[in-house]
Amino acid sequence: MAQIELNGKIVECVRGDITHQDDIEAVVNAANAELMPGGGVAGALHDAAGPGLAEECRPMAPIRPGEAVISGGHNLPNRFVIHCLGPVYGVDEPSDYWLAECYRNALELADSKAIESIAFPAISAGAFGYPVEGAAEVALNTVKQVLPRLESVKRVRFVLFGAGDEQVFSSRLKSTIEQ
Ligand code: AR6
């Protein structure tokens, strides 16, 4: 676990499950274009949210790489789910640009809804094949650029499923944000 302060706002990296972030207003889904249940994060969030989530999402699909859309949290402990379609590594090129767009769009959408806290998984770093070191670099650089100009968002949490991924994000956190 690592945590730093950026202009009075908190950025933190923790090991855990994105469906168990009870103190967070909006959780981010590493979605598929159709906004349907799938594997990984999308499967876990839809399972925990219940079928109402897919029903609410259907009219918003399909979404494009880099895009972010918002729904209610249904049976999740969060008020909102923000659904992002990450790039498929090596296919949706330049992958780093489209991944940064996910984080930027999700953060700006959260701010436009007066959301104060948001939790992200490592978008694209599972089924979509993005190497975790690069995924962490893009994620943290984008938060560094975008967070200072947001009005509502005061806490950004990265929730990493495995110990290795958590270490990569945590060690990148200081070097990226404090440099
Ligand atoms: N909580 C936090 N992180 C998780 C969880 C969880 N419950 N489950 C997996 N991860 P992925 P993608 C990690 O594949 O690469 C889906 O099938 C995982 O270890 O969920 O953007 C969708 O339907 C990895 O580090 O998302 C899409 O088709 C990271 O979350 C496609 O996969 C992202 O893995 C999206 O692929």
Coordinates of N, CA and C and ligand atoms in Angstrom, one line a residue:
M1 N 0.9 -1.2 0.0 CA 0.0 0.0 0.0 C 0.9 1.2 0.0
A2 N 0.6 2.2 -0.8 CA 1.3 3.4 -0.9 C 0.3 4.6 -1.1
Q3 N 0.6 5.7 -0.4 CA -0.3 6.8 -0.5 C 0.5 8.1 -0.6
I4 N 0.1 9.1 -1.4 CA 0.8 10.4 -1.4 C -0.3 11.5 -1.6
E5 N 0.1 12.7 -1.2 CA -0.8 13.8 -1.3 C -0.3 14.7 -2.5
L6 N -1.3 15.1 -3.3 CA -1.0 15.9 -4.5 C -1.9 17.1 -4.4
N7 N -1.4 18.3 -4.1 CA -2.2 19.5 -4.0 C -3.4 19.3 -3.0
G8 N -3.1 18.6 -1.9 CA -4.2 18.4 -0.9 C -5.2 17.3 -1.3
K9 N -4.9 16.6 -2.3 CA -5.7 15.4 -2.7 C -4.9 14.1 -2.6
I10 N -5.6 13.0 -2.3 CA -4.9 11.8 -2.1 C -4.9 10.9 -3.3
V11 N -3.7 10.3 -3.6 CA -3.6 9.2 -4.6 C -3.0 8.0 -3.9
E12 N -3.6 6.9 -4.0 CA -3.2 5.7 -3.3 C -3.3 4.4 -4.1
C13 N -2.4 3.5 -3.8 CA -2.4 2.2 -4.5 C -2.5 1.1 -3.4
V14 N -3.5 0.3 -3.6 CA -3.8 -0.8 -2.6 C -4.0 -2.1 -3.3
R15 N -3.7 -3.2 -2.6 CA -4.0 -4.5 -3.1 C -5.5 -4.8 -2.6
G16 N -6.3 -5.3 -3.6 CA -7.7 -5.7 -3.2 C -8.5 -6.0 -4.3
D17 N -9.8 -6.0 -4.1 CA -10.8 -6.3 -5.0 C -11.7 -5.1 -5.3
I18 N -11.9 -4.8 -6.6 CA -12.6 -3.5 -6.9 C -14.1 -3.6 -6.5
T19 N -14.6 -4.8 -6.2 CA -16.0 -4.9 -5.8 C -16.2 -4.6 -4.3
H20 N -15.0 -4.4 -3.6 CA -15.1 -4.3 -2.1 C -14.6 -2.9 -1.6
Q21 N -14.9 -1.9 -2.4 CA -14.4 -0.5 -2.1 C -15.5 0.3 -1.5
D22 N -15.9 -0.1 -0.2 CA -17.1 0.4 0.4 C -17.1 1.9 0.7
D23 N -15.9 2.5 0.8 CA -15.8 3.9 1.2 C -15.6 4.8 -0.1
I24 N -15.8 4.3 -1.2 CA -15.5 5.0 -2.5 C -16.8 5.3 -3.2
E25 N -17.0 6.5 -3.8 CA -18.2 6.9 -4.4 C -18.4 6.2 -5.8
A26 N -17.3 6.2 -6.6 CA -17.4 5.6 -8.0 C -16.3 4.7 -8.2
V27 N -16.7 3.4 -8.7 CA -15.6 2.5 -9.1 C -15.6 2.4 -10.6
V28 N -14.4 2.1 -11.1 CA -14.3 2.1 -12.6 C -14.2 0.7 -13.0
N29 N -15.0 0.4 -14.1 CA -15.0 -0.9 -14.7 C -14.1 -0.9 -15.9
A30 N -13.2 -2.0 -16.0 CA -12.4 -2.2 -17.2 C -13.4 -3.0 -18.1
A31 N -14.2 -2.2 -18.9 CA -15.3 -2.8 -19.6 C -15.0 -3.4 -20.9
N32 N -16.0 -4.0 -21.5 CA -15.9 -4.4 -23.0 C -16.8 -3.4 -23.7
A33 N -16.7 -3.3 -25.0 CA -17.4 -2.3 -25.8 C -18.9 -2.4 -25.6
E34 N -19.4 -3.6 -25.4 CA -20.8 -3.8 -25.3 C -21.4 -3.5 -23.9
L35 N -20.5 -3.2 -22.9 CA -20.8 -2.9 -21.5 C -21.6 -4.1 -20.9
M36 N -21.2 -5.3 -21.3 CA -21.8 -6.5 -20.7 C -20.9 -7.2 -19.8
P37 N -21.4 -8.1 -19.0 CA -20.5 -8.9 -18.1 C -19.5 -9.7 -19.0
G38 N -18.3 -9.9 -18.4 CA -17.3 -10.6 -19.2 C -16.5 -11.3 -18.1
G39 N -15.1 -11.3 -18.4 CA -14.3 -11.9 -17.3 C -13.7 -10.8 -16.5
G40 N -12.7 -11.1 -15.7 CA -12.0 -10.1 -14.9 C -12.8 -9.1 -14.1
V41 N -12.5 -7.9 -14.2 CA -13.1 -6.8 -13.5 C -14.6 -6.7 -13.9
A42 N -14.9 -6.7 -15.2 CA -16.2 -6.6 -15.7 C -17.1 -7.7 -15.1
G43 N -16.6 -8.9 -15.1 CA -17.4 -10.0 -14.6 C -17.7 -9.8 -13.1
A44 N -16.7 -9.5 -12.4 CA -16.8 -9.3 -10.9 C -17.8 -8.2 -10.6
L45 N -17.7 -7.1 -11.3 CA -18.6 -5.9 -11.0 C -20.0 -6.2 -11.4
H46 N -20.2 -6.8 -12.5 CA -21.6 -7.2 -12.9 C -22.2 -8.2 -12.0
D47 N -21.4 -9.2 -11.6 CA -21.9 -10.2 -10.6 C -22.3 -9.5 -9.3
A48 N -21.5 -8.6 -8.8 CA -21.8 -8.0 -7.5 C -22.9 -7.0 -7.6
A49 N -23.0 -6.3 -8.8 CA -24.0 -5.3 -9.0 C -25.4 -5.9 -9.2
G50 N -25.5 -7.1 -9.8 CA -26.7 -7.7 -10.2 C -27.1 -7.3 -11.6
P51 N -28.2 -7.9 -12.2 CA -28.5 -7.7 -13.6 C -29.0 -6.3 -14.0
G52 N -29.4 -5.5 -13.0 CA -29.8 -4.2 -13.3 C -28.7 -3.3 -13.9
L53 N -27.4 -3.7 -13.6 CA -26.3 -2.9 -14.2 C -26.3 -3.1 -15.7
A54 N -26.3 -4.3 -16.2 CA -26.3 -4.6 -17.6 C -27.5 -4.0 -18.3
E55 N -28.6 -4.0 -17.6 CA -29.8 -3.4 -18.2 C -29.7 -1.9 -18.4
E56 N -29.2 -1.3 -17.4 CA -29.0 0.2 -17.5 C -27.9 0.5 -18.5
C57 N -26.9 -0.3 -18.7 CA -25.8 0.0 -19.6 C -26.2 -0.2 -21.1
R58 N -27.1 -1.1 -21.3 CA -27.4 -1.5 -22.7 C -27.6 -0.3 -23.7
P59 N -28.4 0.7 -23.3 CA -28.6 1.8 -24.3 C -27.3 2.6 -24.5
M60 N -26.3 2.5 -23.7 CA -25.1 3.4 -23.8 C -24.1 2.7 -24.7
A61 N -24.3 1.4 -25.0 CA -23.3 0.6 -25.8 C -23.6 0.7 -27.3
P62 N -22.5 0.5 -28.1 CA -21.2 0.3 -27.8 C -20.4 1.5 -27.5
I63 N -19.3 1.4 -26.7 CA -18.4 2.5 -26.5 C -17.1 2.2 -27.2
R64 N -16.3 3.3 -27.4 CA -15.0 3.2 -28.1 C -13.8 3.2 -27.2
P65 N -12.7 2.7 -27.6 CA -11.5 2.8 -26.7 C -11.3 4.2 -26.3
G66 N -11.0 4.3 -25.0 CA -10.7 5.6 -24.4 C -11.9 6.3 -23.9
E67 N -13.1 5.8 -24.2 CA -14.4 6.5 -23.8 C -14.7 6.0 -22.4
A68 N -15.5 6.9 -21.7 CA -16.0 6.6 -20.3 C -17.4 7.0 -20.2
V69 N -18.3 6.1 -19.7 CA -19.7 6.4 -19.5 C -20.0 6.0 -18.0
I70 N -21.1 6.6 -17.5 CA -21.4 6.4 -16.1 C -22.8 5.7 -15.9
S71 N -22.9 4.9 -14.8 CA -24.2 4.3 -14.5 C -24.3 4.3 -13.0
G72 N -25.4 3.9 -12.5 CA -25.6 3.7 -11.0 C -24.8 2.4 -10.6
G73 N -24.7 2.3 -9.2 CA -23.9 1.2 -8.7 C -24.8 -0.1 -8.4
H74 N -26.1 0.1 -8.5 CA -27.0 -1.1 -8.2 C -26.7 -1.8 -6.9
N75 N -26.3 -3.1 -6.8 CA -26.1 -3.7 -5.6 C -24.7 -3.6 -5.1
L76 N -23.8 -2.8 -5.8 CA -22.5 -2.5 -5.3 C -22.5 -1.5 -4.1
P77 N -21.5 -1.5 -3.3 CA -21.5 -0.5 -2.2 C -21.2 0.9 -2.7
N78 N -21.1 1.2 -4.0 CA -20.7 2.5 -4.6 C -22.0 3.1 -5.3
R79 N -22.0 4.4 -5.2 CA -23.1 5.1 -5.9 C -23.1 5.0 -7.4
F80 N -21.9 4.9 -8.0 CA -21.7 5.0 -9.4 C -20.7 3.9 -9.9
V81 N -20.9 3.5 -11.1 CA -19.8 2.8 -11.9 C -19.5 3.6 -13.1
I82 N -18.2 3.8 -13.3 CA -17.8 4.5 -14.5 C -17.1 3.4 -15.4
H83 N -17.7 3.2 -16.6 CA -17.2 2.1 -17.5 C -16.3 2.7 -18.5
C84 N -15.0 2.2 -18.6 CA -14.0 2.6 -19.6 C -13.7 1.4 -20.4
L85 N -13.5 1.7 -21.7 CA -13.0 0.6 -22.6 C -11.5 0.9 -22.9
G86 N -10.7 0.1 -22.3 CA -9.2 0.3 -22.5 C -8.8 -0.2 -23.9
P87 N -7.6 0.1 -24.3 CA -7.1 -0.4 -25.6 C -6.7 -1.8 -25.5
V88 N -6.8 -2.6 -26.5 CA -6.2 -3.9 -26.6 C -4.7 -3.6 -27.0
Y89 N -3.8 -4.1 -26.1 CA -2.4 -3.7 -26.3 C -1.9 -4.2 -27.7
G90 N -1.3 -3.3 -28.4 CA -0.7 -3.7 -29.7 C -1.7 -3.7 -30.8
V91 N -3.0 -3.4 -30.5 CA -4.0 -3.4 -31.5 C -4.6 -2.0 -31.7
D92 N -5.1 -1.5 -30.6 CA -5.6 -0.1 -30.5 C -4.5 0.8 -30.3
E93 N -3.8 1.2 -31.4 CA -2.6 2.0 -31.3 C -2.9 3.5 -31.6
P94 N -2.1 4.4 -30.9 CA -1.1 4.1 -29.9 C -1.8 3.7 -28.6
S95 N -1.4 2.6 -28.1 CA -2.1 2.1 -26.9 C -1.9 3.0 -25.7
D96 N -0.8 3.7 -25.5 CA -0.6 4.5 -24.4 C -1.5 5.7 -24.4
Y97 N -1.7 6.3 -25.7 CA -2.7 7.4 -25.8 C -4.1 7.0 -25.4
W98 N -4.5 5.8 -25.9 CA -5.9 5.4 -25.6 C -6.1 5.1 -24.1
L99 N -5.1 4.5 -23.5 CA -5.2 4.2 -22.1 C -5.2 5.5 -21.3
A100 N -4.4 6.5 -21.6 CA -4.5 7.8 -20.9 C -5.8 8.4 -21.1
E101 N -6.4 8.3 -22.3 CA -7.8 8.8 -22.5 C -8.8 8.2 -21.6
C102 N -8.7 6.9 -21.3 CA -9.6 6.3 -20.3 C -9.5 7.0 -19.0
Y103 N -8.3 7.2 -18.5 CA -8.2 7.8 -17.1 C -8.6 9.2 -17.1
R104 N -8.2 10.0 -18.2 CA -8.6 11.4 -18.3 C -10.1 11.5 -18.3
N105 N -10.8 10.7 -19.2 CA -12.2 10.8 -19.4 C -13.0 10.4 -18.1
A106 N -12.5 9.3 -17.5 CA -13.1 8.8 -16.3 C -13.0 9.9 -15.2
L107 N -11.9 10.5 -15.0 CA -11.7 11.5 -13.9 C -12.5 12.7 -14.2
E108 N -12.6 13.2 -15.5 CA -13.3 14.4 -15.8 C -14.8 14.1 -15.7
L109 N -15.3 12.9 -16.1 CA -16.7 12.5 -15.9 C -17.1 12.5 -14.4
A110 N -16.2 11.9 -13.6 CA -16.5 11.9 -12.2 C -16.6 13.3 -11.6
D111 N -15.7 14.2 -12.0 CA -15.7 15.6 -11.5 C -17.0 16.3 -12.0
S112 N -17.4 16.0 -13.2 CA -18.6 16.7 -13.7 C -19.9 16.2 -12.9
K113 N -19.8 15.1 -12.2 CA -20.9 14.6 -11.4 C -20.7 14.9 -9.9
A114 N -19.7 15.7 -9.6 CA -19.4 16.1 -8.2 C -19.0 14.9 -7.4
I115 N -18.4 13.9 -8.0 CA -17.9 12.8 -7.2 C -16.6 13.1 -6.5
E116 N -16.5 12.7 -5.3 CA -15.3 13.0 -4.5 C -14.2 11.9 -4.4
S117 N -14.6 10.7 -4.6 CA -13.7 9.6 -4.5 C -13.9 8.6 -5.6
I118 N -12.8 8.1 -6.2 CA -12.9 7.2 -7.4 C -11.9 6.1 -7.2
A119 N -12.2 4.8 -7.6 CA -11.3 3.7 -7.5 C -11.1 3.1 -8.9
F120 N -9.9 2.9 -9.3 CA -9.6 2.3 -10.7 C -9.0 0.9 -10.5
P121 N -9.3 0.0 -11.4 CA -8.5 -1.2 -11.5 C -7.4 -0.8 -12.5
A122 N -6.5 -1.8 -12.8 CA -5.4 -1.6 -13.8 C -6.0 -1.9 -15.2
I123 N -6.7 -0.8 -15.7 CA -7.4 -1.0 -17.0 C -6.4 -1.5 -18.1
S124 N -6.9 -2.4 -18.9 CA -6.2 -3.1 -20.0 C -5.1 -4.0 -19.6
A125 N -4.7 -4.1 -18.3 CA -3.6 -4.9 -17.9 C -3.9 -6.4 -17.6
G126 N -5.1 -6.8 -18.0 CA -5.5 -8.2 -17.9 C -5.7 -8.8 -19.3
A127 N -7.0 -9.1 -19.6 CA -7.3 -9.7 -20.9 C -6.8 -8.9 -22.1
F128 N -6.7 -7.6 -21.9 CA -6.2 -6.8 -23.1 C -4.7 -6.7 -23.2
G129 N -4.0 -7.3 -22.3 CA -2.5 -7.6 -22.5 C -1.6 -6.5 -22.3
Y130 N -2.0 -5.3 -21.7 CA -1.0 -4.2 -21.5 C 0.0 -4.6 -20.4
P131 N 1.3 -4.5 -20.6 CA 2.3 -4.8 -19.6 C 2.1 -3.9 -18.4
V132 N 2.1 -4.5 -17.2 CA 1.7 -3.7 -16.0 C 2.6 -2.5 -15.7
E133 N 3.9 -2.6 -16.0 CA 4.8 -1.4 -15.8 C 4.3 -0.2 -16.7
G134 N 4.0 -0.5 -17.9 CA 3.6 0.6 -18.8 C 2.2 1.1 -18.4
A135 N 1.3 0.1 -18.0 CA 0.0 0.5 -17.6 C 0.0 1.4 -16.4
A136 N 1.0 1.1 -15.4 CA 1.1 1.9 -14.2 C 1.6 3.3 -14.6
E137 N 2.6 3.4 -15.5 CA 3.2 4.7 -15.9 C 2.1 5.6 -16.5
V138 N 1.3 5.0 -17.4 CA 0.3 5.8 -18.1 C -0.7 6.3 -17.0
A139 N -1.2 5.3 -16.2 CA -2.2 5.6 -15.2 C -1.8 6.8 -14.3
L140 N -0.6 6.6 -13.7 CA -0.1 7.6 -12.7 C 0.2 8.9 -13.3
N141 N 0.8 8.9 -14.5 CA 1.1 10.2 -15.2 C -0.2 11.0 -15.5
T142 N -1.2 10.2 -15.9 CA -2.4 10.9 -16.3 C -3.1 11.5 -15.1
V143 N -3.1 10.8 -14.0 CA -3.6 11.3 -12.7 C -2.9 12.6 -12.3
K144 N -1.6 12.5 -12.4 CA -0.7 13.7 -12.1 C -1.1 14.9 -12.9
Q145 N -1.4 14.7 -14.2 CA -1.8 15.8 -15.1 C -3.2 16.3 -14.8
V146 N -4.1 15.4 -14.6 CA -5.5 15.8 -14.6 C -6.0 16.2 -13.2
L147 N -5.6 15.5 -12.1 CA -6.2 15.7 -10.8 C -6.1 17.1 -10.3
P148 N -4.9 17.8 -10.5 CA -4.8 19.2 -9.9 C -5.9 20.1 -10.4
R149 N -6.4 19.9 -11.6 CA -7.4 20.9 -12.1 C -8.9 20.4 -11.9
L150 N -9.1 19.3 -11.2 CA -10.4 18.9 -10.9 C -10.9 19.6 -9.6
E151 N -12.3 19.8 -9.5 CA -12.8 20.5 -8.4 C -13.3 19.6 -7.3
S152 N -14.0 18.5 -7.7 CA -14.6 17.6 -6.7 C -13.8 16.5 -6.2
V153 N -13.1 15.8 -7.2 CA -12.4 14.6 -6.9 C -11.2 14.9 -6.0
K154 N -11.3 14.2 -4.8 CA -10.3 14.4 -3.8 C -9.5 13.2 -3.4
R155 N -10.0 12.0 -3.9 CA -9.3 10.8 -3.6 C -9.3 9.9 -4.8
V156 N -8.1 9.4 -5.3 CA -8.0 8.5 -6.4 C -7.3 7.2 -5.9
R157 N -8.0 6.1 -6.0 CA -7.4 4.9 -5.5 C -7.2 3.9 -6.6
F158 N -6.0 3.3 -6.7 CA -5.8 2.2 -7.6 C -5.9 0.9 -6.8
V159 N -6.8 0.0 -7.3 CA -7.0 -1.3 -6.6 C -6.4 -2.4 -7.5
L160 N -5.3 -3.0 -7.0 CA -4.6 -4.0 -7.7 C -4.9 -5.4 -7.2
F161 N -5.1 -6.3 -8.1 CA -5.6 -7.6 -7.7 C -4.4 -8.5 -7.1
G162 N -3.3 -8.4 -7.7 CA -2.2 -9.2 -7.3 C -1.1 -8.4 -6.6
A163 N -0.3 -9.1 -5.7 CA 0.8 -8.5 -5.0 C 1.8 -7.9 -5.9
G164 N 2.1 -8.5 -7.0 CA 3.1 -8.0 -7.9 C 2.7 -6.7 -8.6
D165 N 1.4 -6.7 -9.0 CA 0.9 -5.5 -9.6 C 0.8 -4.3 -8.6
E166 N 0.5 -4.7 -7.4 CA 0.4 -3.6 -6.3 C 1.8 -3.0 -6.1
Q167 N 2.8 -3.9 -6.1 CA 4.2 -3.4 -5.9 C 4.6 -2.5 -7.1
V168 N 4.2 -2.8 -8.3 CA 4.6 -2.0 -9.5 C 4.0 -0.6 -9.4
F169 N 2.7 -0.6 -9.1 CA 2.0 0.7 -9.0 C 2.5 1.5 -7.8
S170 N 2.7 0.8 -6.6 CA 3.1 1.6 -5.5 C 4.5 2.2 -5.6
S171 N 5.4 1.4 -6.3 CA 6.8 2.0 -6.4 C 6.8 3.1 -7.5
R172 N 5.9 3.0 -8.5 CA 5.8 4.0 -9.5 C 5.1 5.3 -8.9
L173 N 4.3 5.1 -7.9 CA 3.5 6.3 -7.4 C 4.4 7.4 -7.0
K174 N 5.4 7.1 -6.1 CA 6.2 8.2 -5.6 C 7.0 8.8 -6.8
S175 N 7.7 7.9 -7.6 CA 8.6 8.5 -8.6 C 7.8 9.3 -9.6
T176 N 6.6 8.9 -9.9 CA 5.8 9.6 -11.0 C 5.3 10.9 -10.4
I177 N 4.7 10.9 -9.3 CA 3.9 12.0 -8.8 C 4.8 13.1 -8.1
E178 N 5.9 12.6 -7.5 CA 6.7 13.6 -6.8 C 7.8 14.2 -7.7
Q179 N 8.0 13.7 -8.9 CA 9.1 14.2 -9.7 C 8.8 15.5 -10.3
Ligands
AR6_1 N1 -10.6 -6.3 -8.6 C1 -9.5 -5.7 -9.0 N2 -8.7 -6.0 -10.1 C2 -9.1 -7.1 -10.8 C3 -10.2 -7.9 -10.4 C4 -11.0 -7.5 -9.3 N3 -12.0 -8.1 -8.9 N4 -10.3 -8.9 -11.3 C5 -9.3 -8.7 -12.2 N5 -8.5 -7.7 -11.8 P1 -9.3 -7.2 -17.0 P2 -8.8 -5.5 -19.3 C6 -7.3 -7.1 -12.5 O1 -9.1 -8.4 -17.8 O2 -7.4 -6.0 -19.5 C7 -13.0 -8.6 -19.6 O3 -13.3 -9.9 -20.0 C8 -6.6 -8.0 -13.5 O4 -5.7 -8.9 -12.8 O5 -10.5 -7.2 -16.1 O6 -9.1 -4.1 -19.5 C9 -13.9 -7.5 -20.3 O7 -15.2 -8.1 -20.6 C10 -5.9 -7.0 -14.3 O8 -4.7 -6.6 -13.7 O9 -9.5 -5.9 -17.9 C11 -13.2 -7.1 -21.5 O10 -13.5 -7.8 -22.7 C12 -6.8 -5.8 -14.4 O11 -7.7 -6.0 -13.3 C13 -11.7 -7.3 -21.1 O12 -11.7 -8.3 -20.1 C14 -7.6 -5.7 -15.7 O13 -8.0 -6.9 -16.1 C15 -11.0 -6.1 -20.6 O14 -9.7 -6.3 -20.4

